[in-house]
Coordinates of C-alpha atoms in Angstrom, one line a residue:
X7 CA -10.4 9.2 -25.8
X8 CA -11.4 12.6 -24.6
X9 CA -7.9 13.8 -23.7
X10 CA -6.3 12.9 -27.1
X11 CA -6.4 16.5 -28.1
X12 CA -4.5 17.5 -24.9
X13 CA -1.4 15.5 -25.8
X14 CA 1.9 17.2 -26.8
X15 CA 3.3 16.5 -30.3
X16 CA 5.9 14.1 -28.9
X17 CA 3.3 12.3 -26.8
X18 CA 1.1 11.9 -29.9
X19 CA 4.1 10.3 -31.7
X20 CA 4.5 7.9 -28.8
X21 CA 0.8 7.0 -29.1
X22 CA 1.1 6.3 -32.8
X23 CA 4.1 4.1 -32.3
X24 CA 2.0 2.0 -29.9
X25 CA -0.9 1.9 -32.3
X26 CA 1.1 0.9 -35.3
X27 CA 2.9 -1.9 -33.4
X28 CA -0.4 -3.3 -32.3
X29 CA -1.7 -3.1 -35.8
X30 CA 1.0 -5.6 -36.8
X31 CA 3.6 -3.3 -38.5
X32 CA 7.2 -4.4 -38.1
X33 CA 10.3 -2.5 -37.1
X34 CA 8.2 0.4 -35.8
X35 CA 10.5 3.2 -34.7
X36 CA 10.5 6.9 -34.3
X37 CA 12.8 9.3 -36.2
X38 CA 14.9 11.8 -34.2
X39 CA 12.8 14.2 -32.2
X40 CA 14.1 17.2 -34.2
X41 CA 15.0 17.7 -37.8
X42 CA 13.0 14.7 -38.9
X43 CA 12.8 15.9 -42.5
X44 CA 9.0 15.2 -42.6
X45 CA 9.5 11.6 -41.2
X46 CA 8.2 11.0 -37.6
X47 CA 7.8 7.3 -37.6
X48 CA 9.4 4.6 -39.8
X49 CA 8.1 1.1 -40.1
X50 CA 7.7 -1.8 -42.5
X51 CA 4.9 -4.1 -43.7
X52 CA 4.7 -7.2 -45.8
X53 CA 2.2 -7.2 -48.6
X54 CA 1.8 -10.3 -50.9
X55 CA 5.2 -11.5 -49.7
X56 CA 7.0 -8.2 -50.5
X57 CA 8.4 -6.0 -47.7
X58 CA 7.5 -2.3 -48.0
X59 CA 8.6 0.7 -46.0
X60 CA 6.0 3.0 -44.6
X61 CA 7.0 6.6 -43.7
X62 CA 4.6 8.4 -41.3
X63 CA 4.1 12.1 -40.6
X64 CA 2.2 12.9 -37.3
X65 CA 0.4 16.2 -37.0
X66 CA -1.2 17.2 -33.8
X67 CA -3.2 20.0 -35.3
X68 CA -6.8 20.9 -36.1
X69 CA -6.3 20.7 -39.8
X70 CA -3.7 19.4 -42.3
X71 CA -3.3 21.0 -45.7
X72 CA -1.7 20.0 -49.0
X73 CA 1.8 21.3 -48.2
X74 CA 2.2 18.8 -45.4
X75 CA 1.3 15.9 -47.7
X76 CA 3.6 17.2 -50.5
X77 CA 6.5 17.4 -48.0
X78 CA 5.9 13.8 -47.0
X79 CA 5.8 12.7 -50.6
X80 CA 9.3 14.2 -51.1
X81 CA 10.5 12.6 -47.8
X82 CA 9.4 9.2 -49.1
X83 CA 11.2 9.6 -52.4
X84 CA 14.5 10.4 -50.6
X85 CA 14.1 7.8 -47.9
X86 CA 16.7 5.0 -48.4
X87 CA 15.0 1.6 -48.6
X88 CA 15.6 -1.3 -51.0
X89 CA 12.0 -1.9 -52.0
X90 CA 8.7 -0.2 -52.4
X91 CA 7.6 2.6 -50.2
X92 CA 4.5 4.5 -49.2
X93 CA 3.4 7.2 -46.8
X94 CA 0.9 8.0 -44.2
X95 CA -0.2 11.2 -42.5
X96 CA -2.0 10.9 -39.2
X97 CA -3.7 13.8 -37.4
X98 CA -5.8 14.4 -34.4
X99 CA -7.9 16.9 -36.5
X100 CA -9.0 16.8 -40.2
X101 CA -7.6 17.1 -43.7
X102 CA -8.4 20.0 -46.0
X103 CA -10.0 19.4 -49.4
X104 CA -6.7 20.1 -51.3
X105 CA -4.8 17.6 -49.2
X106 CA -7.4 14.9 -49.9
X107 CA -7.4 15.8 -53.6
X108 CA -3.6 15.5 -53.8
X109 CA -3.6 12.0 -52.3
X110 CA -6.4 11.0 -54.6
X111 CA -4.4 12.2 -57.6
X112 CA -1.4 10.1 -56.5
X113 CA -3.6 7.0 -56.4
X114 CA -5.3 7.8 -59.7
X115 CA -2.0 8.2 -61.6
X116 CA -0.3 5.1 -60.0
X117 CA 2.4 7.1 -58.2
X118 CA 5.1 4.9 -56.8
X119 CA 4.8 6.7 -53.4
X120 CA 1.1 6.6 -52.5
X121 CA -0.1 8.3 -49.3
X122 CA -2.8 7.3 -46.8
X123 CA -4.6 9.9 -44.7
X124 CA -5.8 9.0 -41.2
X125 CA -7.8 11.8 -39.4
X126 CA -8.9 12.1 -35.8
X127 CA -12.1 10.1 -36.2
X128 CA -10.2 7.2 -37.9
X129 CA -7.6 7.4 -35.1
X130 CA -10.0 7.1 -32.3
X131 CA -11.6 4.0 -33.9
X132 CA -8.2 2.4 -34.5
X133 CA -7.0 3.1 -31.0
X134 CA -10.0 1.4 -29.4
X135 CA -9.7 -1.5 -31.8
X136 CA -6.1 -2.3 -30.7
X137 CA -6.8 -1.8 -27.0
X138 CA -5.2 1.4 -26.0
X139 CA -6.8 3.5 -23.3
X140 CA -6.4 7.0 -22.0
X141 CA -6.1 7.2 -18.2
X142 CA -5.4 10.4 -16.2
X143 CA -4.1 12.1 -19.3
X144 CA -1.8 9.3 -20.2
X145 CA -2.0 6.7 -22.9
X146 CA -1.5 3.3 -21.4
X147 CA -1.9 -0.4 -22.3
X148 CA -5.4 -1.8 -21.9
X149 CA -5.6 -5.6 -21.7
X150 CA -8.6 -7.9 -21.2
X151 CA -6.7 -11.2 -21.2
X152 CA -5.2 -13.1 -18.3
X153 CA -3.5 -16.4 -17.7
X154 CA -5.9 -18.7 -15.8
X155 CA -5.9 -18.0 -12.1
X156 CA -6.9 -21.7 -11.4
X157 CA -7.3 -25.0 -13.1
X158 CA -11.1 -25.5 -13.9
X159 CA -10.6 -29.2 -13.6
X160 CA -9.4 -28.9 -10.0
X161 CA -11.1 -25.8 -8.7
X162 CA -9.8 -22.7 -6.9
X163 CA -8.7 -24.6 -3.7
X164 CA -6.9 -27.5 -5.3
X165 CA -3.4 -26.1 -4.7
X166 CA -3.8 -25.6 -1.0
X167 CA -5.6 -28.9 -0.6
X168 CA -2.8 -30.7 -2.4
X169 CA -0.2 -29.1 -0.2
X170 CA -2.2 -30.1 3.0
X171 CA -2.3 -33.7 1.9
X172 CA 1.5 -33.8 2.3
X173 CA 1.2 -33.2 6.0
X174 CA 1.0 -36.4 8.1
X175 CA -1.9 -36.9 10.6
X176 CA -4.0 -34.3 8.7
X177 CA -7.2 -34.7 6.7
X178 CA -7.8 -31.5 4.7
X179 CA -11.5 -32.1 4.8
X180 CA -11.6 -31.5 8.5
X181 CA -10.3 -27.9 8.1
X182 CA -12.5 -24.9 7.2
X183 CA -12.6 -23.8 3.6
X184 CA -9.5 -21.7 2.7
X185 CA -9.8 -17.9 2.1
X186 CA -8.7 -17.1 -1.5
X187 CA -7.8 -13.8 -3.0
X188 CA -6.2 -12.9 -6.4
X189 CA -4.3 -10.0 -7.7
X190 CA -4.1 -9.7 -11.5
X191 CA -0.6 -8.3 -12.0
X192 CA 0.2 -6.7 -15.4
X193 CA 3.2 -8.2 -17.3
X194 CA 4.5 -7.5 -20.8
X195 CA 6.6 -9.8 -22.9
X196 CA 9.0 -7.7 -25.0
X197 CA 10.7 -9.5 -27.8
X198 CA 13.7 -7.7 -29.3
X199 CA 16.6 -8.3 -31.8
X200 CA 20.1 -7.1 -31.0
X201 CA 22.3 -6.6 -34.0
X202 CA 25.6 -4.8 -33.4
X203 CA 29.1 -5.0 -34.8
X204 CA 32.1 -3.5 -33.1
X205 CA 35.2 -2.7 -35.1
X206 CA 38.6 -1.2 -34.6
X207 CA 41.6 -0.8 -36.9
X208 CA 42.3 -4.5 -36.7
X209 CA 38.8 -5.4 -37.8
X210 CA 35.7 -6.8 -36.1
X211 CA 36.4 -7.5 -32.4
X212 CA 32.9 -8.3 -31.2
X213 CA 29.5 -9.0 -32.6
X214 CA 26.0 -9.3 -31.1
X215 CA 23.3 -11.1 -33.1
X216 CA 20.6 -12.3 -30.8
X217 CA 16.9 -12.4 -30.2
X218 CA 15.6 -12.3 -26.7
X219 CA 12.3 -12.0 -24.8
X220 CA 12.1 -10.1 -21.5
X221 CA 9.0 -10.7 -19.3
X222 CA 8.5 -7.5 -17.3
X223 CA 6.4 -7.0 -14.2
X224 CA 4.6 -3.8 -15.4
X225 CA 3.7 -2.2 -12.1
X226 CA 3.0 1.5 -12.4
X227 CA 6.3 3.4 -12.4
X228 CA 8.4 0.4 -11.3
X229 CA 8.9 -2.1 -14.1
X230 CA 11.0 -5.0 -13.2
X231 CA 12.3 -8.0 -15.1
X232 CA 10.6 -11.2 -13.9
X233 CA 12.7 -14.0 -12.5
X234 CA 13.5 -17.0 -14.5
X235 CA 10.7 -19.3 -13.1
X236 CA 8.1 -16.6 -13.5
X237 CA 9.3 -15.7 -17.0
X238 CA 9.0 -19.3 -18.1
X239 CA 5.6 -19.6 -16.5
X240 CA 4.4 -16.7 -18.7
X241 CA 6.2 -17.8 -21.8
X242 CA 5.1 -21.5 -21.6
X243 CA 1.5 -20.6 -21.1
X244 CA 1.1 -17.6 -23.4
X245 CA -1.1 -19.6 -25.7
X246 CA -3.6 -20.5 -22.9
X247 CA -5.2 -17.2 -22.2
X248 CA -8.7 -16.4 -21.2
X249 CA -10.7 -13.2 -20.9
X250 CA -10.6 -11.4 -17.6
X251 CA -14.3 -11.5 -16.8
X252 CA -16.7 -12.0 -13.9
X253 CA -16.7 -15.8 -14.2
X254 CA -13.1 -15.8 -13.0
X255 CA -13.3 -13.0 -10.4
X256 CA -16.4 -14.3 -8.7
X257 CA -14.5 -17.5 -7.7
X258 CA -12.4 -15.6 -5.2
X259 CA -13.1 -13.8 -1.9
X260 CA -11.2 -10.7 -3.0
X261 CA -10.0 -9.5 -6.4
X262 CA -7.5 -6.8 -7.3
X263 CA -6.7 -5.7 -10.8
X264 CA -3.7 -3.5 -11.4
X265 CA -3.2 -1.1 -14.3
X266 CA -0.3 -1.3 -16.7
X267 CA 0.6 2.3 -15.9
X268 CA 2.8 3.1 -18.9
X269 CA 2.6 3.3 -22.6
X270 CA 4.1 0.6 -24.9
X271 CA 6.7 3.1 -26.0
X272 CA 7.8 3.6 -22.4
X273 CA 8.2 -0.2 -21.9
X274 CA 10.0 -0.4 -25.2
X275 CA 12.5 2.3 -24.2
X276 CA 12.9 0.7 -20.8
X277 CA 13.6 -2.7 -22.4
X278 CA 16.1 -1.2 -24.9
X279 CA 18.1 0.3 -22.0
X280 CA 18.1 -3.0 -20.1
X281 CA 19.2 -4.9 -23.2
X282 CA 22.0 -2.4 -23.9
X283 CA 23.3 -3.1 -20.4
X284 CA 22.9 -6.8 -20.7
X285 CA 24.9 -7.0 -24.0
X286 CA 27.6 -4.6 -22.8
X287 CA 30.9 -6.3 -22.5
X288 CA 34.6 -5.6 -22.3
X289 CA 36.7 -7.1 -25.1
X290 CA 40.4 -7.6 -25.1
X291 CA 42.2 -7.6 -28.4
X292 CA 45.7 -7.2 -29.9
X293 CA 46.5 -4.3 -32.2
X294 CA 48.7 -4.3 -35.2
X295 CA 51.5 -3.1 -33.0
X296 CA 51.2 -6.2 -30.8
X297 CA 49.9 -4.1 -28.0
X298 CA 46.9 -5.5 -26.0
X299 CA 43.9 -3.2 -25.7
X300 CA 40.5 -3.3 -23.9
X301 CA 37.4 -1.9 -25.4
X302 CA 33.9 -1.7 -23.9
X303 CA 31.3 -2.7 -26.4
X304 CA 27.8 -1.5 -25.7
X305 CA 25.1 -1.6 -28.4
X306 CA 23.5 1.7 -29.4
X307 CA 19.8 2.2 -29.1
X308 CA 19.5 1.8 -32.9
X309 CA 21.1 -1.7 -32.5
X310 CA 18.2 -2.9 -30.5
X311 CA 15.0 -3.5 -32.5
X312 CA 11.8 -4.3 -30.6
X313 CA 9.7 -6.7 -32.6
X314 CA 6.7 -7.1 -30.3
X315 CA 5.2 -6.0 -26.9
X316 CA 2.7 -8.5 -25.6
X317 CA 0.6 -7.6 -22.5
X318 CA -1.2 -10.1 -20.3
X319 CA -2.3 -10.3 -16.7
X320 CA -0.5 -12.7 -14.4
X321 CA -2.6 -14.0 -11.5
X322 CA -1.0 -13.9 -8.1
X323 CA -3.1 -16.0 -5.8
X324 CA -2.9 -16.0 -2.0
X325 CA -4.8 -18.6 0.0
X326 CA -4.9 -19.0 3.7
X327 CA -6.3 -21.8 5.8
X328 CA -7.0 -21.7 9.6
X329 CA -6.1 -24.7 11.7
X330 CA -6.4 -24.4 15.5
X331 CA -4.3 -21.6 16.7
X332 CA -2.5 -21.1 13.4
X333 CA -3.1 -19.7 9.9
X334 CA -1.2 -21.1 7.0
X335 CA -0.6 -19.1 3.8
X336 CA 0.1 -20.4 0.3
X337 CA 0.9 -17.8 -2.3
X338 CA 1.8 -18.4 -5.9
X339 CA 1.7 -17.2 -9.5
X340 CA -0.9 -19.2 -11.5
X341 CA -1.3 -20.3 -15.1
X342 CA -4.0 -22.9 -14.9
X343 CA -2.5 -26.1 -13.4
X344 CA 1.0 -24.6 -13.5
X345 CA 2.3 -22.5 -10.5
X346 CA 5.3 -20.7 -9.2
X347 CA 5.3 -20.6 -5.4
X348 CA 6.0 -17.2 -3.8
X349 CA 5.3 -18.3 -0.2
X350 CA 4.6 -21.7 1.3
X351 CA 3.6 -21.6 4.9
X352 CA 2.3 -25.1 4.9
X353 CA 5.6 -26.9 4.3
X354 CA 7.2 -25.1 7.2
X355 CA 7.7 -26.0 10.9
X356 CA 6.0 -23.4 13.1
X357 CA 8.6 -23.8 15.8
X358 CA 11.9 -23.6 14.0
X359 CA 11.1 -22.4 10.5
X360 CA 12.5 -25.6 8.9
X361 CA 11.0 -25.4 5.4
X362 CA 10.9 -27.2 2.1
X363 CA 8.6 -29.8 0.6
X364 CA 11.3 -32.5 0.9
X365 CA 10.9 -32.6 4.7
X366 CA 8.4 -34.6 6.7
X367 CA 5.8 -32.5 8.6
X368 CA 3.2 -33.6 11.1
X369 CA -0.1 -32.0 12.1
X370 CA -0.8 -31.6 15.8
X371 CA -4.6 -31.8 16.4
X372 CA -4.1 -30.5 19.9
X373 CA -3.1 -26.9 18.8
X374 CA -3.2 -27.0 15.0
X375 CA 0.5 -26.7 14.5
X376 CA 2.5 -28.2 11.6
X377 CA 5.9 -29.4 12.9
X378 CA 9.1 -31.0 11.7
X379 CA 10.3 -34.3 13.3
X380 CA 12.4 -32.5 15.8
X381 CA 9.3 -30.8 17.3
X382 CA 6.9 -33.8 17.0
X383 CA 6.3 -36.4 19.7
X384 CA 3.8 -39.2 20.5
X385 CA 1.2 -38.3 23.1
X386 CA 1.5 -41.1 25.7
X387 CA -2.2 -41.5 26.6
X388 CA -3.8 -41.3 23.2
X389 CA -0.8 -42.5 21.1
X390 CA -1.3 -39.6 18.6
X391 CA 1.2 -36.9 17.5
X392 CA 1.6 -33.8 19.6
X393 CA 4.0 -30.9 19.1
X394 CA 6.6 -29.9 21.6
X395 CA 5.1 -26.4 21.6
X396 CA 1.8 -27.3 23.2
X397 CA 2.6 -30.6 25.0
X398 CA 2.5 -30.9 28.8
X399 CA 5.6 -32.9 29.8
X400 CA 6.6 -34.9 32.9
X401 CA 9.4 -37.3 33.7
X402 CA 8.5 -40.7 34.9
X403 CA 11.6 -42.4 36.4
X404 CA 14.1 -42.2 33.5
X405 CA 12.0 -40.8 30.6
X406 CA 10.0 -37.7 29.7
X407 CA 6.5 -38.3 28.6
X408 CA 4.3 -35.9 26.4
X409 CA 0.6 -35.2 26.9
X410 CA -2.1 -33.1 25.3
X411 CA -2.9 -31.4 28.6
X412 CA -2.8 -31.7 32.3
X413 CA -5.9 -33.9 32.4
X414 CA -4.1 -36.4 30.2
X415 CA -1.0 -36.2 32.3
X416 CA -3.0 -36.8 35.5
X417 CA -4.8 -39.7 34.0
X418 CA -1.5 -41.3 33.1
X419 CA -0.2 -40.7 36.6
X420 CA -3.0 -42.9 37.9
X421 CA -2.2 -45.6 35.4
X422 CA 1.5 -45.5 36.2
X423 CA 1.0 -45.8 39.9
X424 CA -1.1 -48.9 39.3
X425 CA 1.4 -50.6 37.0
X426 CA 3.4 -53.6 38.1
X427 CA 7.1 -53.1 38.3
X428 CA 7.9 -54.8 35.0
X429 CA 5.4 -52.6 33.2
X430 CA 6.9 -49.5 34.7
X431 CA 10.2 -50.7 33.5
X432 CA 8.9 -51.0 29.9
X433 CA 7.7 -47.4 30.1
X434 CA 11.3 -46.4 30.3
X435 CA 12.8 -48.7 27.7
X436 CA 14.0 -47.2 24.4
X437 CA 12.6 -49.2 21.5
X438 CA 16.0 -50.5 20.4
X439 CA 17.2 -52.0 23.7
X440 CA 17.3 -55.7 24.4
X441 CA 16.3 -58.0 27.2
X442 CA 19.4 -57.2 29.4
X443 CA 18.6 -53.5 29.4
X444 CA 15.0 -54.3 30.2
X445 CA 16.0 -56.3 33.2
X446 CA 18.3 -53.6 34.4
X447 CA 15.6 -51.0 34.1
X448 CA 13.2 -53.3 35.9
X449 CA 15.6 -53.5 38.9
X450 CA 15.9 -49.7 38.8
X451 CA 12.2 -49.3 38.8
X452 CA 11.9 -51.7 41.7
X453 CA 14.4 -49.8 43.7
X454 CA 12.6 -46.6 43.0
X455 CA 9.3 -48.0 44.2
X456 CA 11.0 -49.3 47.3
X457 CA 12.5 -46.0 48.1
X458 CA 16.1 -47.2 47.8
X459 CA 16.9 -44.7 45.0

């Protein structure tokens, strides 16, 4: 953490907020940036079933003396909290002898407001322990856990193989092995409580009392709330995490790992702003004078309390498989056997873009296309499916025939010419027609062969 000493005082406070939250303290929050009365960070802890307030003073200096510790002691005493309280001074530097002697005296005498000292050496060890990293002069989240990019029981290629089995006339084993790449996308799950009461002269007109979790795509500089299906994928599989290691990454042809790009504090502040907007509403109420009023109720920042920020990587897997003249992509977010599809190029007609896994699709061995029923025909000579995009067509009397290529068409021409009249008639009979229609078509075919039509 070589650039720790280069942080500004406010950046140092942001860092400490991240550290304390990761250490398990609750209701971690910063005091106002100015006039903090010796209190930079306020938080709570539960010790032996008793909730205790912790008042923290952050000092980004080379040394901290006794006056700073004494000032914090007074700030603890005046801090309003219904329960026991203690203090903590954190510095990037060191503490002087008198400062250490003062805190030791508080402990020896059993003072009700003891104070803990954390110096730069302690701080570096703690920050590494909770997984915070310094990158390009910024403190950002460091995470080594991911949701599983594939189900070990099925293997990396199981999703695309399963999708291909839905396609008629296709044996996935006849295709080359798919190309698979994965991007480990950073996400954070932020759980927050909203507690706000809105009053007017007539009393309470609106109340917010809710706990919610936002799953946020934590791309650098562009955080975005994840959609419902992706958020549920992350939340439902948060217990099934694995370490992001070589055993996982070696299973793919290409691997990309993105950084989280911001501090926990920045994600916290971003989430608070989003939740204030989410809970904002306009309330209509009637005053004592029987006049109807409207009031916009939007929680303040202090009404939103972030309980936890939980980072994890979300694998985004993209697989492509080559078939004849076409390449088919399947892209999805993965959590072991669970998936949320981003792009499905397998369940899609290459000719008309008809899509969806509730349709019937057929594989054309002639060109490698996957087609919907409207663009699939039966090749006359081989009796196998062929798509309308590659088929060679020709009308024989009353009906158009489909062929793999010109060689197949020419071969059928020879067969057709050698057919008796009644067989030529059957070549032009729709499957649902009866004997009368067959007879009529036979007469037409006879007329055609005689040159009368």
